[in-house]
mmCIF file of C-alpha atoms in Angstrom:
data_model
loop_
_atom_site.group_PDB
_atom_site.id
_atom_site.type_symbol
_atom_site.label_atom_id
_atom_site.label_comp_id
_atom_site.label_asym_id
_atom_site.label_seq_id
_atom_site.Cartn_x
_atom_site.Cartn_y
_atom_site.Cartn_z
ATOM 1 C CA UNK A 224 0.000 0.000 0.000
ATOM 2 C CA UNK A 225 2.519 2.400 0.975
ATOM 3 C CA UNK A 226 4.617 1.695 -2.345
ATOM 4 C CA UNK A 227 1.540 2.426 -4.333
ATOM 5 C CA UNK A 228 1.277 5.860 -2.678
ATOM 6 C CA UNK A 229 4.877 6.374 -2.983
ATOM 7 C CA UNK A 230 4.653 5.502 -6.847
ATOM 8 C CA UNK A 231 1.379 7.984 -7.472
ATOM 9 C CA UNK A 232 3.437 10.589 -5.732
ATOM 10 C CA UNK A 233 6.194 10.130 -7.794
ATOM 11 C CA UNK A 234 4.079 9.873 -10.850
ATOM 12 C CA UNK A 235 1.905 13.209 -9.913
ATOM 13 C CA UNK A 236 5.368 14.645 -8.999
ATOM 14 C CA UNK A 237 6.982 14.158 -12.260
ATOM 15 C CA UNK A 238 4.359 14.979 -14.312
ATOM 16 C CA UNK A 239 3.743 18.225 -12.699
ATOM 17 C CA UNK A 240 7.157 19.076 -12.925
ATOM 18 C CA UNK A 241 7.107 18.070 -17.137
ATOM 19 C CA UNK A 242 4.233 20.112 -17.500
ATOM 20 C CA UNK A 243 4.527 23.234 -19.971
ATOM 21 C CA UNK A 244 4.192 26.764 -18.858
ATOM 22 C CA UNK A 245 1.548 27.818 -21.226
ATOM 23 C CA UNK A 246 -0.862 25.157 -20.992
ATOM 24 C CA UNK A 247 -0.831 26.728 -17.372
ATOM 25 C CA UNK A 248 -4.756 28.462 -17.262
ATOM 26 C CA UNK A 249 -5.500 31.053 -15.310
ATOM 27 C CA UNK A 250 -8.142 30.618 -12.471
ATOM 28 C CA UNK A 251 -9.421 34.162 -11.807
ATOM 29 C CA UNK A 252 -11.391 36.693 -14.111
ATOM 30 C CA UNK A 253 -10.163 37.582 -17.265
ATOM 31 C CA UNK A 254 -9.170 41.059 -17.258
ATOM 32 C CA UNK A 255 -9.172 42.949 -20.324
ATOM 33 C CA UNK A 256 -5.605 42.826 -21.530
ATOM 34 C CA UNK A 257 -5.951 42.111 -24.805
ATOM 35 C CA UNK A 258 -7.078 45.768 -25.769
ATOM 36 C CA UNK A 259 -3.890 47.456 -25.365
ATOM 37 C CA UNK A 260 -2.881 46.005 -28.511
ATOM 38 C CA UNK A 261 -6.539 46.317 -29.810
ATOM 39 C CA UNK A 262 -7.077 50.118 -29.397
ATOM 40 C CA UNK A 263 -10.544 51.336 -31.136
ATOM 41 C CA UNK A 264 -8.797 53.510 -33.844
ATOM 42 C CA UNK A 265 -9.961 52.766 -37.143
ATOM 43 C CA UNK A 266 -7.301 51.070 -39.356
ATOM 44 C CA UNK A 267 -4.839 49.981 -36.006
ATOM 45 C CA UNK A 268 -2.285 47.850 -36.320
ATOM 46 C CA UNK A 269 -0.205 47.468 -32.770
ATOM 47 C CA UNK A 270 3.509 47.741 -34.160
ATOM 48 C CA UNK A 271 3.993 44.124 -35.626
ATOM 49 C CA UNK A 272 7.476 42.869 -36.155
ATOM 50 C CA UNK A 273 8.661 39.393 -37.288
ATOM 51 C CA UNK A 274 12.521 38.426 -36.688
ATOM 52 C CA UNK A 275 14.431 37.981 -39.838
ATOM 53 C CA UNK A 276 17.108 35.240 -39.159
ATOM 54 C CA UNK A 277 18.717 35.482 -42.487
ATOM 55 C CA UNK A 278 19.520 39.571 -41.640
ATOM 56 C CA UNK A 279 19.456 38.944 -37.889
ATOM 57 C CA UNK A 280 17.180 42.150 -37.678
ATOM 58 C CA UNK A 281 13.119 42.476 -37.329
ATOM 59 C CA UNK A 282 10.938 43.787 -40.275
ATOM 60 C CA UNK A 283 7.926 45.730 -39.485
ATOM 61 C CA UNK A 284 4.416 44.778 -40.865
ATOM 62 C CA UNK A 285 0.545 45.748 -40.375
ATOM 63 C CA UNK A 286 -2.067 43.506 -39.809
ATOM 64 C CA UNK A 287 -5.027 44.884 -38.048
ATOM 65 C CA UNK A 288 -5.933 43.697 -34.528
ATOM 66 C CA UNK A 289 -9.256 42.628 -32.902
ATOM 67 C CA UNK A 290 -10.127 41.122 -29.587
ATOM 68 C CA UNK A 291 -14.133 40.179 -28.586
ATOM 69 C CA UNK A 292 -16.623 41.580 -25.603
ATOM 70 C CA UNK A 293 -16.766 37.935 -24.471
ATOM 71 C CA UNK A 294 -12.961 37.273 -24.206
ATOM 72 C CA UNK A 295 -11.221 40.118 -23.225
ATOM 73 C CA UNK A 296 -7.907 37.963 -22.184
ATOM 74 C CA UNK A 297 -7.514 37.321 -26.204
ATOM 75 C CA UNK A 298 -6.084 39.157 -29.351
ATOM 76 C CA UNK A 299 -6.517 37.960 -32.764
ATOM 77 C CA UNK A 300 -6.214 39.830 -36.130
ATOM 78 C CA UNK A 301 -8.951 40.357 -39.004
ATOM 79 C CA UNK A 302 -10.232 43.101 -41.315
ATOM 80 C CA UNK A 303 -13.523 44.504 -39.831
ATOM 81 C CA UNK A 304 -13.041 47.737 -42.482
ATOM 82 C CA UNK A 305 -13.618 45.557 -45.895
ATOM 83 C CA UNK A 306 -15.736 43.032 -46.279
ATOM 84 C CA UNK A 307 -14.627 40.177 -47.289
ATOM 85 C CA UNK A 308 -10.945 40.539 -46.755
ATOM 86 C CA UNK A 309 -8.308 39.772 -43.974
ATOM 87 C CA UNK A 310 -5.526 41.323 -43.002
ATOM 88 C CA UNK A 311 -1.538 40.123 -42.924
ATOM 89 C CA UNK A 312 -1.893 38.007 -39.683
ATOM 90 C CA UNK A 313 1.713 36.879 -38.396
ATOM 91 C CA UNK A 314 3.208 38.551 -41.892
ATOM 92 C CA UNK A 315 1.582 35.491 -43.614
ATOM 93 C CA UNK A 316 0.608 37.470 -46.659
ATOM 94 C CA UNK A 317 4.307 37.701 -47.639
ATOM 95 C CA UNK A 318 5.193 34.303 -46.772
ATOM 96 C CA UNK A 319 2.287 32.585 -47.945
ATOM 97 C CA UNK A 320 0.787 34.754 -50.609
ATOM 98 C CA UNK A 321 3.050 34.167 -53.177
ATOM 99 C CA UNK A 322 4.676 30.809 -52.580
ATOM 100 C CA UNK A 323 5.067 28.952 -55.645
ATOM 101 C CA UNK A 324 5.038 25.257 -54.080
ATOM 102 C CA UNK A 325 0.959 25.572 -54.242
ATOM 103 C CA UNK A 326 0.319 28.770 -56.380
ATOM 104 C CA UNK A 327 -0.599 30.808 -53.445
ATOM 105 C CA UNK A 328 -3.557 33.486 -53.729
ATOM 106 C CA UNK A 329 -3.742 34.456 -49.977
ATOM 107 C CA UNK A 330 -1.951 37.818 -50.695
ATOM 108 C CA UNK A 331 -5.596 38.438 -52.273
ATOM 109 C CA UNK A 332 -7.826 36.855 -49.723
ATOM 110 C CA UNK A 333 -5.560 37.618 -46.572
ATOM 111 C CA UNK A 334 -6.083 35.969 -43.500
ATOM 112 C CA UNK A 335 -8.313 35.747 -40.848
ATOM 113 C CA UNK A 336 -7.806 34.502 -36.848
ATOM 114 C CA UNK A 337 -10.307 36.154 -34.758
ATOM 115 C CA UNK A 338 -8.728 34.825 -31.274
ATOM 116 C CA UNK A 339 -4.933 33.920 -32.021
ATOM 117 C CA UNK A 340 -2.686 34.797 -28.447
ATOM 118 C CA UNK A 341 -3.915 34.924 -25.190
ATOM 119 C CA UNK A 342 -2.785 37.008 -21.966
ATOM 120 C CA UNK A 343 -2.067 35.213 -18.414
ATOM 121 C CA UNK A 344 -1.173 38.092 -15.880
ATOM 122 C CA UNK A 345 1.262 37.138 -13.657
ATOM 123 C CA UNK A 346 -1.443 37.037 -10.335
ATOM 124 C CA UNK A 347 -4.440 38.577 -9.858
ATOM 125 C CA UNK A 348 -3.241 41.273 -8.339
ATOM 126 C CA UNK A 349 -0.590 42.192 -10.656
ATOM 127 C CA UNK A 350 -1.720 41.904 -14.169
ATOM 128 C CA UNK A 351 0.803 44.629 -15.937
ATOM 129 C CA UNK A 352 3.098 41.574 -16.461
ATOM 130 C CA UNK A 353 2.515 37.738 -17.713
ATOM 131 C CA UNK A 354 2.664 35.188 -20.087
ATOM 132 C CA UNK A 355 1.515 34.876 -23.572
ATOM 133 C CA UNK A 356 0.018 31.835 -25.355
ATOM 134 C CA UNK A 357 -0.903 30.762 -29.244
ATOM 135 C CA UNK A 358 -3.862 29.389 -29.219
ATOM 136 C CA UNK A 359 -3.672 26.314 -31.757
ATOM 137 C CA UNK A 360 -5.485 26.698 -34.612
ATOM 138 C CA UNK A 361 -5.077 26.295 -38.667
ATOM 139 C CA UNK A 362 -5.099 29.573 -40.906
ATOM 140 C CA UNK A 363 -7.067 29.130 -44.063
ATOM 141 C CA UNK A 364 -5.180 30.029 -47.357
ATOM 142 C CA UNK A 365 -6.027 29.608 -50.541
ATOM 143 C CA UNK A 366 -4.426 28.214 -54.354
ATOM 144 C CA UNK A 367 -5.208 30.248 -56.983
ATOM 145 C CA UNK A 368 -7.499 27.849 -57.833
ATOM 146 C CA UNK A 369 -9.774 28.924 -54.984
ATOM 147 C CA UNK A 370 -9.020 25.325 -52.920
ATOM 148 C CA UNK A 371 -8.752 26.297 -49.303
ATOM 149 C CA UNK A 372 -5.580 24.754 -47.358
ATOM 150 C CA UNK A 373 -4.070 25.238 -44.046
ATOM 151 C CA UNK A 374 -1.356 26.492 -42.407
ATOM 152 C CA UNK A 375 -1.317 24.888 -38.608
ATOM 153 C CA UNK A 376 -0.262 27.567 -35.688
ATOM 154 C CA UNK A 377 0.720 26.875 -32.488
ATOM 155 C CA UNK A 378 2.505 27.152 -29.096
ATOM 156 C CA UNK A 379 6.557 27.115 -29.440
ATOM 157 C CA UNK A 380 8.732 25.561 -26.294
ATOM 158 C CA UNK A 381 7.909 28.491 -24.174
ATOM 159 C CA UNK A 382 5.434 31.344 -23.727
ATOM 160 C CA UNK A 383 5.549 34.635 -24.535
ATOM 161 C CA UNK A 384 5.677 37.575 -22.171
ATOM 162 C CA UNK A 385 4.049 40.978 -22.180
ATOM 163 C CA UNK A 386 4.080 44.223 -20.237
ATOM 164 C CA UNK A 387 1.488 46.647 -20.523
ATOM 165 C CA UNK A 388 3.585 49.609 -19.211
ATOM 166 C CA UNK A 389 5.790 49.475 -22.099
ATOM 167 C CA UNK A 390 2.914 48.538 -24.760
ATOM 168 C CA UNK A 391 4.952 45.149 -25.856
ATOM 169 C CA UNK A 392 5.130 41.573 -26.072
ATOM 170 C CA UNK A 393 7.055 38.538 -27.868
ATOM 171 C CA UNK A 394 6.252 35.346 -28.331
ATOM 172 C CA UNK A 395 7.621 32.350 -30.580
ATOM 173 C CA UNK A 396 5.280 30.516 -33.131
ATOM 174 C CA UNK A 397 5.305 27.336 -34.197
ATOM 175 C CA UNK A 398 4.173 26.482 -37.854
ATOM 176 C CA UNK A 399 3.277 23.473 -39.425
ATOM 177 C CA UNK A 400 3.539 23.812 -43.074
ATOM 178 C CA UNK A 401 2.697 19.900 -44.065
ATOM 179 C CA UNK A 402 -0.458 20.395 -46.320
ATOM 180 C CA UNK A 403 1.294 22.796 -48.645
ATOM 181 C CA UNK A 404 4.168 20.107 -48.548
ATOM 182 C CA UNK A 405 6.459 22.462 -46.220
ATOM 183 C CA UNK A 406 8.141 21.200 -43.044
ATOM 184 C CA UNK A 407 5.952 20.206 -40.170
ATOM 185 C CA UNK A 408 7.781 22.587 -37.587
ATOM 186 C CA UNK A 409 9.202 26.136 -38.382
ATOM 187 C CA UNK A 410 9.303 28.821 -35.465
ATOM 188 C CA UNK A 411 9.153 31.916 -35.980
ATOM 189 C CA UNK A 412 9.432 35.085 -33.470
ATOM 190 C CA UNK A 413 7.116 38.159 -33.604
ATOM 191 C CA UNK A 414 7.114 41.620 -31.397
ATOM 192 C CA UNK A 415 4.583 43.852 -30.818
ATOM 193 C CA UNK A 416 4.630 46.927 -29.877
ATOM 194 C CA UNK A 417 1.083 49.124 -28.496
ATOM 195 C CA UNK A 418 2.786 52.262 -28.182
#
């Protein structure tokens, strides 16, 4: 008996101790974090950069930003000015839009993720600094021959961090390229900066 206590210990133990940061949830109310990169200006994009590893230097893009009434903790990017049409979420446009291994038309269409990151404040009572997550999801593109694929998005080894005093935060993302024939696992970092 007291073995088999010993071993769930050990088991509980280890597997808390393997467990990722960011599938960590948080377990008080959501504050609204997400609109400080969100700000109600028409046409705002909140300072997107993506890190060039070739160049060793970040390149700065614009992809409008959204977040919803009902999930305050979460930012994702869309175009609520055109109908119809995205916006250049994570820079994909100029990765994706013109890649010739599936005759890409996404540069057209643009992309779409309503909820993509979301903010964990460090406690309760101190929610100007935390974590960052990707949510997992798959970003529709499309071939010029209108066929919608996918391009998979998801949590890197660690979270991101953010600070609201200084308007930024970075996170890795992971991308998994398979059903356009690409490698299963690229990561890629981002910045983004409020102010």
């Amino acid at each position: 008996m007291k073995l088999q206590i010993l071993t769930t210990a050990l088991i509980v133990l280890l597997s808390a101790g393997c467990k990722r940061e960011y599938d960590a949830q948080p377990t008080y109310a959501k504050p609204a974090l997400a609109a400080t990169w969100a700000k109600p200006e028409q046409y705002y994009s909140p300072g997107p950069q993506i890190y060039q590893e070739a160049t060793g230097t970040w390149r700065n893009f614009s992809s409008f930003s959204v977040t919803t009434e009902g999930e305050p903790d979460k930012l994702g990017f869309a175009n609520p000015y055109v109908p119809g049409k995205g916006t250049n979420v994570l820079y994909m446009n100029n990765l994706y839009g013109t890649n010739p291994g599936y005759t890409g038309d996404s540069g057209y269409y643009n992309f779409t993720a309503i909820k993509l990151f979301q903010f964990i404040p460090k406690s309760p009572d101190s929610i100007e600094t935390g974590t960052v997550i990707v949510l997992p999801q798959k970003i529709t593109i499309y071939t010029k021959a209108k066929e919608k694929l996918h391009i998979g998005v998801g949590p890197s080894d660690q979270p991101g961090t953010y600070d609201t005093r200084s308007g930024v935060f970075e996170i890795e993302v992971k991308f998994d390229d398979t059903e356009i024939g690409g490698p299963s696992e690229i990561k890629r970092r981002y910045r983004f900066n409020a102010n």
